[in-house]
Short mmCIF file of C-alpha atoms in Angstrom, two decimals:
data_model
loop_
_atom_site.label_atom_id
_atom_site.label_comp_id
_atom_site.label_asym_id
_atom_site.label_seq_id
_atom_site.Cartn_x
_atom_site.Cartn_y
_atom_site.Cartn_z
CA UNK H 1 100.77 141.61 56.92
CA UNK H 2 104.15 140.02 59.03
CA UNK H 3 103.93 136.35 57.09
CA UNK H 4 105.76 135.14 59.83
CA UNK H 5 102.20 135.77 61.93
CA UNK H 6 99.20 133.12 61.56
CA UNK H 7 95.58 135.14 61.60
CA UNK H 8 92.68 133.09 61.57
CA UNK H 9 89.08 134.97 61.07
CA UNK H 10 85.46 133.06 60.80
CA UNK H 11 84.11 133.85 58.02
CA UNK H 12 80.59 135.19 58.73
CA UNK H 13 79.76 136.75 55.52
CA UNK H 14 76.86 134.54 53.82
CA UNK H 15 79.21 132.88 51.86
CA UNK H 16 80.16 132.02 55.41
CA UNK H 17 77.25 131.07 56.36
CA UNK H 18 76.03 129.18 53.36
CA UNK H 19 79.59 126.94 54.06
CA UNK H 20 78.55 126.23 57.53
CA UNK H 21 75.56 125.04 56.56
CA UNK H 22 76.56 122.86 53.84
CA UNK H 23 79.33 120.83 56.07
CA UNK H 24 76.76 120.92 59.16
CA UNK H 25 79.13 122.64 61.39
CA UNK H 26 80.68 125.68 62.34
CA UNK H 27 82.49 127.13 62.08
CA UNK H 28 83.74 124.74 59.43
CA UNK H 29 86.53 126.28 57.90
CA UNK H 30 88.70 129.33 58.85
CA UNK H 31 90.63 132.09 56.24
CA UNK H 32 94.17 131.80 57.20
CA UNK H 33 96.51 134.12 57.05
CA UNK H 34 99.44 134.70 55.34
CA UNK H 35 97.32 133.07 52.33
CA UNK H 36 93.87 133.80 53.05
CA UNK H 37 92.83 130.10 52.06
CA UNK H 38 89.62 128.40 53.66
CA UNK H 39 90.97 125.66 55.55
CA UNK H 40 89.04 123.27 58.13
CA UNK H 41 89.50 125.15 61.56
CA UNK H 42 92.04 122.07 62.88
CA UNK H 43 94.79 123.85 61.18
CA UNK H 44 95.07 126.38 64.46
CA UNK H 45 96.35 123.08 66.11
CA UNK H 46 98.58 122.72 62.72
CA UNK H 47 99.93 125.70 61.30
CA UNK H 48 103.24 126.26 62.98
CA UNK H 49 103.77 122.28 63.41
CA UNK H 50 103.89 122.46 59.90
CA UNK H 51 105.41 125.91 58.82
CA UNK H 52 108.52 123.98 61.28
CA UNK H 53 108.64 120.96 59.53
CA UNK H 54 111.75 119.46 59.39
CA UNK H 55 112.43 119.03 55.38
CA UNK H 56 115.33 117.36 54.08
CA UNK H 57 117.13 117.46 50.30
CA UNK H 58 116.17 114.19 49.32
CA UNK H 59 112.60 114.45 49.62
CA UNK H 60 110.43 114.24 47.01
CA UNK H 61 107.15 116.89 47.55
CA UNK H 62 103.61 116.39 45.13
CA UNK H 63 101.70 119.97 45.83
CA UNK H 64 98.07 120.57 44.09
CA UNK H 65 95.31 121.75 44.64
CA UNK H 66 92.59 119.11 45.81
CA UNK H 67 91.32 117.01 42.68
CA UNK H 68 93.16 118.43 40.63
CA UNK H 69 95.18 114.75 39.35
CA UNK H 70 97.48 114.56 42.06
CA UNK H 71 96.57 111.14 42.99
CA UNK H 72 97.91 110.07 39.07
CA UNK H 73 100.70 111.83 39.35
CA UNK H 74 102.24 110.73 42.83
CA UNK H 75 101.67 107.56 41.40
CA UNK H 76 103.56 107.89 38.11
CA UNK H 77 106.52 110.08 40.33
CA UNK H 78 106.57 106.78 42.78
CA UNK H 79 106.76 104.41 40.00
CA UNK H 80 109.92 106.37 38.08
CA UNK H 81 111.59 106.61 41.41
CA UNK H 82 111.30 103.24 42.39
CA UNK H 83 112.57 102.03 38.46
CA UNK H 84 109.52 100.82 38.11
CA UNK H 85 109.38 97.84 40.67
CA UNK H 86 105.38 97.63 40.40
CA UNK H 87 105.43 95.35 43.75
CA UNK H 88 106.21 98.90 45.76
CA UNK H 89 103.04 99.85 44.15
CA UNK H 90 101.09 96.85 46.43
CA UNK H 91 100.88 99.63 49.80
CA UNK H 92 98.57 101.85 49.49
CA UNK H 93 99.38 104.81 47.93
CA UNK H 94 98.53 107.22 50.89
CA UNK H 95 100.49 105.47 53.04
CA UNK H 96 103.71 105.67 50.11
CA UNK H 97 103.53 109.64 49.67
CA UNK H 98 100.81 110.38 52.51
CA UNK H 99 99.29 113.73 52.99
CA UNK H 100 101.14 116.04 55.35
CA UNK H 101 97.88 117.58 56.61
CA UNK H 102 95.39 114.87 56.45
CA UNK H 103 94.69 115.19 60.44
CA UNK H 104 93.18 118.80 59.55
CA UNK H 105 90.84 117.70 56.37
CA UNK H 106 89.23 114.80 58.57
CA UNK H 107 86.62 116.91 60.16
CA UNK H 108 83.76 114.65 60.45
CA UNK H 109 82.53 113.05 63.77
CA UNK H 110 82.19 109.99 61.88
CA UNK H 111 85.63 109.80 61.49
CA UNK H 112 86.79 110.38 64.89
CA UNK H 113 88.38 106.74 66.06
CA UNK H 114 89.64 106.55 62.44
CA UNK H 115 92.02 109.72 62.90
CA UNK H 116 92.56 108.17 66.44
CA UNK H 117 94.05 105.00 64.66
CA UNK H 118 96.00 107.08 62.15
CA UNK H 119 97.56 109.69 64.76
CA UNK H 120 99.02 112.98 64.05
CA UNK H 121 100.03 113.39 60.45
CA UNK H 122 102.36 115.81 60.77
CA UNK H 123 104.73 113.55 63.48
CA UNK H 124 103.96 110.27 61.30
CA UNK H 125 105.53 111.43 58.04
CA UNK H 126 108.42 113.36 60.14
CA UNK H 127 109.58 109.99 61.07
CA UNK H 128 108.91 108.23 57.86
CA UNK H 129 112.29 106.77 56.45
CA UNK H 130 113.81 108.84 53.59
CA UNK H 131 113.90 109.65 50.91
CA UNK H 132 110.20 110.41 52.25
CA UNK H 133 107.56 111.11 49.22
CA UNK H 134 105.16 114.18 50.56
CA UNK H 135 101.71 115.01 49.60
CA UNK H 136 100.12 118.18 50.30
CA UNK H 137 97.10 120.44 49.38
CA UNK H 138 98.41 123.61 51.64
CA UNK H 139 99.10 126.77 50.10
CA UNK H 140 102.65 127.93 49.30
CA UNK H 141 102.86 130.46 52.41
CA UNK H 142 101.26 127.52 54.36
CA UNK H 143 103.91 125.10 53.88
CA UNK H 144 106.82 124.32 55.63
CA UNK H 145 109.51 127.24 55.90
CA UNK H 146 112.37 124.90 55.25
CA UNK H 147 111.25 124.28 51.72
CA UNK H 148 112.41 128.02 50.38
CA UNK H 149 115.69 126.88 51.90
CA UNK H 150 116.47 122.99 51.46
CA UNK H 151 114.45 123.09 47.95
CA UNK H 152 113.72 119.52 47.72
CA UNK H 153 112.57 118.34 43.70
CA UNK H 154 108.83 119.55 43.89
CA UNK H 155 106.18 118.33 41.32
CA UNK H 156 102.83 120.78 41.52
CA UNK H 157 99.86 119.82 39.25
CA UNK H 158 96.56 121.73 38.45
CA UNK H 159 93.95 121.14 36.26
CA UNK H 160 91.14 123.60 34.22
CA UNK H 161 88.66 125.08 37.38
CA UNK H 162 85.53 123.73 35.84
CA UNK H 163 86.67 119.91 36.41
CA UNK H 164 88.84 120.39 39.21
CA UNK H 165 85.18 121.72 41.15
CA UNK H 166 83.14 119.09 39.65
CA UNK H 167 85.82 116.62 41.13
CA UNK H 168 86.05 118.21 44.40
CA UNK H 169 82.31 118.43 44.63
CA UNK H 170 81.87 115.14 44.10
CA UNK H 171 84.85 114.43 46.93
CA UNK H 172 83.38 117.24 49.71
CA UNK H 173 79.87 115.06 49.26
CA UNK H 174 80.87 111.70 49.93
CA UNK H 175 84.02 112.30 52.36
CA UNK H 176 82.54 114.83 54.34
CA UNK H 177 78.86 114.64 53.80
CA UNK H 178 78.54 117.99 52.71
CA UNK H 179 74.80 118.80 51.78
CA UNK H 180 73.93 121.19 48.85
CA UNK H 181 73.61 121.83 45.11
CA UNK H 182 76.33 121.45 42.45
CA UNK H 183 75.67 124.98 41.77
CA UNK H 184 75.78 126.02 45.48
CA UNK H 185 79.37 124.28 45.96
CA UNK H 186 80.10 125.96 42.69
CA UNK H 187 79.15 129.53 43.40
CA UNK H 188 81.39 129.63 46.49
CA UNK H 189 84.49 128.57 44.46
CA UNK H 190 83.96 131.83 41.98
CA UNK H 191 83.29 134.13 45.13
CA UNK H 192 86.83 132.18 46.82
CA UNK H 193 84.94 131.07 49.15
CA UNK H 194 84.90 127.39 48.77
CA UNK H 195 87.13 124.71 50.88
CA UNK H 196 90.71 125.05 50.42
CA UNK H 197 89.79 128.78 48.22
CA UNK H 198 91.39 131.04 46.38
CA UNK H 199 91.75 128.51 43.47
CA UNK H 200 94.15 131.27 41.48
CA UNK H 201 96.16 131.98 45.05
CA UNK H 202 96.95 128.26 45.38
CA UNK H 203 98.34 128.31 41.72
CA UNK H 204 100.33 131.78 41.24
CA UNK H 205 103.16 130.80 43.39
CA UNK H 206 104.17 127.74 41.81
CA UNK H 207 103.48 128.83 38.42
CA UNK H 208 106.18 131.84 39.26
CA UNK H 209 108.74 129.12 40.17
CA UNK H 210 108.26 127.22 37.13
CA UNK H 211 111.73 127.81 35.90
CA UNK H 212 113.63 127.28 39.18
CA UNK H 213 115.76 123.51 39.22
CA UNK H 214 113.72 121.91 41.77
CA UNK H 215 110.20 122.93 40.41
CA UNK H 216 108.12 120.89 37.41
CA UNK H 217 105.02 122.29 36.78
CA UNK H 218 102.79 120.23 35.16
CA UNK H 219 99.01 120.40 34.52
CA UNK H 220 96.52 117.58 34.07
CA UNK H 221 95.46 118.21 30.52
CA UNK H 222 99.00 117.86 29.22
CA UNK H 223 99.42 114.51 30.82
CA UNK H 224 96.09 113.38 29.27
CA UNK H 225 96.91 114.68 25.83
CA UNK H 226 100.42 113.08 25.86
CA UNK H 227 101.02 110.61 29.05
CA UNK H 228 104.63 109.38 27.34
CA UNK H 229 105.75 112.95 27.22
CA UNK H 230 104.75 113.70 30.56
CA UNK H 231 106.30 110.60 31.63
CA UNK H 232 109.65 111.33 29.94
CA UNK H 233 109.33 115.20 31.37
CA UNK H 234 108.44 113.81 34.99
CA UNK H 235 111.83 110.98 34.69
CA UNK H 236 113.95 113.73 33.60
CA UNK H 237 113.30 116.25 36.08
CA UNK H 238 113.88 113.30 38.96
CA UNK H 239 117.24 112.74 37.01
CA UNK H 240 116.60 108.97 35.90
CA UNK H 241 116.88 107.30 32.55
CA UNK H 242 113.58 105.47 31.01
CA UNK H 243 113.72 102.95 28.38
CA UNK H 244 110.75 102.89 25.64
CA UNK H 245 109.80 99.36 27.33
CA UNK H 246 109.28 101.13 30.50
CA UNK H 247 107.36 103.99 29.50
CA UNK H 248 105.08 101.71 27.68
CA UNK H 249 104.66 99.72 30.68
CA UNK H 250 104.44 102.81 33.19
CA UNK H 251 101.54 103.98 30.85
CA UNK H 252 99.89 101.08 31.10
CA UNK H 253 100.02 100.97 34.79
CA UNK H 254 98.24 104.52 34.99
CA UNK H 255 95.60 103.84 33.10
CA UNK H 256 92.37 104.99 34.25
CA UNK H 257 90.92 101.36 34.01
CA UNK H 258 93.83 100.23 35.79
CA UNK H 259 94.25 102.79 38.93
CA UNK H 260 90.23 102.55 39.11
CA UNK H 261 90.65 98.86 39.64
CA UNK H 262 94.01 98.57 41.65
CA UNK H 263 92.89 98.52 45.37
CA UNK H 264 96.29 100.50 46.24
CA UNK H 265 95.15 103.21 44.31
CA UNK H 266 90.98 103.56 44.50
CA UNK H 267 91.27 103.01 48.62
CA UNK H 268 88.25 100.92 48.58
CA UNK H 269 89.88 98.87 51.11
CA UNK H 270 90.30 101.24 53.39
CA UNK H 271 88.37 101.82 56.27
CA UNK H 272 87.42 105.52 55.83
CA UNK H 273 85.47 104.14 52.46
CA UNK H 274 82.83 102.23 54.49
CA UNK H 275 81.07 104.77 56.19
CA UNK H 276 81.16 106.31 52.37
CA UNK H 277 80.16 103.00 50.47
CA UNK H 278 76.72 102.94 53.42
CA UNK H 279 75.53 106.11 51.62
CA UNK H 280 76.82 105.50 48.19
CA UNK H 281 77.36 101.72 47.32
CA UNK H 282 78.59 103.49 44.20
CA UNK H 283 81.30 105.67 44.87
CA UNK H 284 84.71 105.66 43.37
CA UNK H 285 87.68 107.47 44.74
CA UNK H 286 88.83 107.70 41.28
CA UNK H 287 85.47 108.68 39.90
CA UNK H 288 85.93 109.67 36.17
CA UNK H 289 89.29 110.19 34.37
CA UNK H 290 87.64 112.72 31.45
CA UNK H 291 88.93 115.78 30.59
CA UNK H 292 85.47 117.62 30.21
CA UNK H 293 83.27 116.20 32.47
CA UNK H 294 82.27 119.28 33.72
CA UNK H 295 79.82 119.68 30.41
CA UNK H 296 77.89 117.25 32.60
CA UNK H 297 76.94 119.40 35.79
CA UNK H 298 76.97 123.51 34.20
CA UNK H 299 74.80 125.43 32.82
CA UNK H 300 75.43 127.42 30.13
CA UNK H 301 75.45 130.62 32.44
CA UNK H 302 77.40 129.13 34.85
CA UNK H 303 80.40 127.63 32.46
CA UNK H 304 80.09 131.73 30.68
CA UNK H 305 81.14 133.18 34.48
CA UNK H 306 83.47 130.56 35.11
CA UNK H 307 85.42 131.36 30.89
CA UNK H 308 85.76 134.93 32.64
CA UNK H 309 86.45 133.85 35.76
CA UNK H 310 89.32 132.20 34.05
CA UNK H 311 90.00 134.66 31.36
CA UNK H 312 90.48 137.31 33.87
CA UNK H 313 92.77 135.84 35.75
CA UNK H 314 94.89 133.90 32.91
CA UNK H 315 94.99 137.27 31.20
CA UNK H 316 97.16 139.00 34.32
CA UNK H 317 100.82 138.79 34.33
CA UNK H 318 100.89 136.56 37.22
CA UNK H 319 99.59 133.52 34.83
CA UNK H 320 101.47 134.31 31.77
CA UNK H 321 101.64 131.52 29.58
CA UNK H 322 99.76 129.58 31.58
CA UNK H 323 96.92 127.49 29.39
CA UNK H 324 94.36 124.79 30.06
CA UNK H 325 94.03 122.42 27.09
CA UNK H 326 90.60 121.74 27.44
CA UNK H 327 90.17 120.14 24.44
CA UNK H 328 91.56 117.21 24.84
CA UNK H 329 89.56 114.70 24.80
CA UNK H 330 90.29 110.58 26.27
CA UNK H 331 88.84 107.93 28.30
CA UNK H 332 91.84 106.39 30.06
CA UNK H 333 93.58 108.49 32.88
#
C-alpha cells in the first residue's frame, strides 16, 4: 500500500462491534491506513493536517503510546529544558507540551463546547512560540512527514502491555465513558483491536531508531528502577549539564506524591475533569504510579496469553533487545 494514501475502513468484525458498543457510538473508531491503528473516526478531518505539519529543528517531540508514562516524562523533559525553573511548571502541563491530536480523542458529546473553547489542535500548537514542546499518541506513519526530514530531538516512552491496558482502561472509562469489563477492554487489545491498537505497531518503529542522534528511547520501568539515571540519560540527550543538587531536586519534583498533588500536573482543575469527578468523585488523572498493578485486575489465564502475547513478539527481530523490567517494584512515580 502507497503510504502517501490515507484508507480508512469500519471495522465491522465483532471486535468491531463489541468497540461500538462499549464507547456507545459508531462507528467509534476507524483502522487507518498506512498504520492500521484504531483511531477515533475525527482523524478523516485530521490526517493530512497533520501528516503536513509544519515541524521545525528546535522542537522538542514526547511520542508514546497512551498511558504508557508519558505524562512523567514530558514533565521531567520540560523541567531539564527549562534548567529547572519550577515556576514554568505553574501552567498546566497540557497546555506546556499539548497534544497534537487532542481534537480527534475528544469524541464525547459531553465534551462538545469544551473542544469548542479549545479549537483546533493541530492550528493551536502550529502557532505556539518555539522552541514548541509536542505531545503525541499517533503512530509513526501517522505523524507529520517533516519529522523524517527536520529530525527534531524525539523522546518515545512505553511501558510492559499488562499496565499500560490497566492504565488505559481505567482512562477510556472515565474520559470517555466507555462501558464494559476489564476483561472485555482487555481482550480487544490482544486481538489489536483496542483504541489506538496495534500496541507492538506503535512501538517497532521507534525501537528501530533507537540508535539514530535525535531518538532516546526510554521505557517506564527503567525510569522507576533508577529515576537519577534516567534523569542524567534524558539531560544528556537534550545536551544540558545537571548538577547532583538538581537531580536531587528534579526527583523530588516527579514524585508520584508530588505530580498526584500538583494541580498542573493531575488536571483536576480543569474543566474536562468535572463532568468526570460527577461520576467518579474519586478519580485521579494520575491514578497509581506502581509498576505491577496489573496483578490487581488479571486472571491467571489472562496474564498467561498476555506472557505470550509478549513473548512472541519480543522474541522477533523487530524487538531485539527490547525488555520490560517488570520486577521492579516502588511506590513513588
Amino acid at each position: 500500500m502507497d503510504k502517501n494514501t490515507f484508507v480508512f475502513s469500519t471495522t465491522d468484525d465483532e471486535e468491531g462491534k463489541k468497540l461500538d458498543e462499549m464507547f456507545g457510538i459508531k462507528p467509534t473508531f476507524l483502522r487507518v491506513q498506512p498504520s492500521g491503528a484504531l483511531l477515533p473516526s475525527k482523524i478523516v478531518h485530521y490526517a493530512q493536517k497533520i501528516r503536513d505539519f509544519q515541524v521545525y529543528e528546535d522542537d522538542i517531540w514526547l511520542i508514546s503510546y497512551p498511558r504508557t508514562g508519558s505524562h512523567w516524562a514530558q514533565e521531567m523533559v520540560w523541567c531539564i529544558e527549562h534548567d529547572f525553573d519550577y515556576e514554568t511548571t505553574r501552567e498546566l502541563i497540557i497546555l506546556r507540551t499539548p497534544l497534537l491530536e487532542s481534537s480527534i480523542l475528544i469524541f464525547n458529546e459531553k465534551y462538545d463546547e469544551l473542544l469548542k473553547k479549545l479549537g483546533d489542535s493541530v492550528e493551536a500548537i502550529a502557532k505556539m512560540p518555539r522552541p514548541r514542546y509536542i505531545k503525541s499518541h499517533l503512530p509513526w506513519d501517522l505523524l507529520p512527514k517533516q519529522l523524517r526530514e527536520k529530525k527534531p530531538k524525539t523522546i518515545y516512552i512505553t511501558r510492559n502491555p499488562k499496565d499500560t491496558c490497566v492504565s488505559f482502561y481505567h482512562y477510556c472509562t472515565a474520559f470517555h465513558n466507555m462501558k464494559g469489563s476489564f476483561d472485555d477492554f482487555a481482550e480487544l487489545m490482544l486481538q489489536d483491536s483496542g483504541p489506538m491498537c496495534p500496541f507492538w505497531n506503535h512501538i517497532m518503529p521507534f525501537w528501530k531508531m533507537r540508535d539514530q542522534a535525535n531518538i532516546l528511547f526510554l521505557t517506564y520501568e527503567e525510569m522507576k528502577r533508577d529515576q537519577t539515571a534516567a534523569v542524567k540519560k534524558a539531560a544528556k540527550f537534550l545536551g544540558k549539564d545537571v548538577t547532583n543538587e538538581q537531580i536531587i531536586g528534579l526527583c523530588e519534583h516527579l514524585k508520584f506524591s508530588k505530580m498526584s498533588t500538583n494541580p498542573s500536573t493531575n488536571l483536576e482543575n480543569m474543566e474536562l475533569l468535572d463532568e468526570v469527578h460527577k461520576k467518579d468523585p474519586n478519580f485521579k488523572f494520575i491514578r497509581n504510579g506502581k509498576v505491577g498493578d496489573w496483578t490487581n485486575y488479571m486472571s491467571e489465564d489472562l496474564s498467561r496469553r498476555f506472557d505470550k502475547w509478549t513473548e512472541e513478539h519480543l522474541r522477533g527481530e523487530a524487538f531485539t533487545g527490547l525488555k520490560f523490567n517488570t520486577d521492579v517494584k516502588c511506590d513513588e512515580e
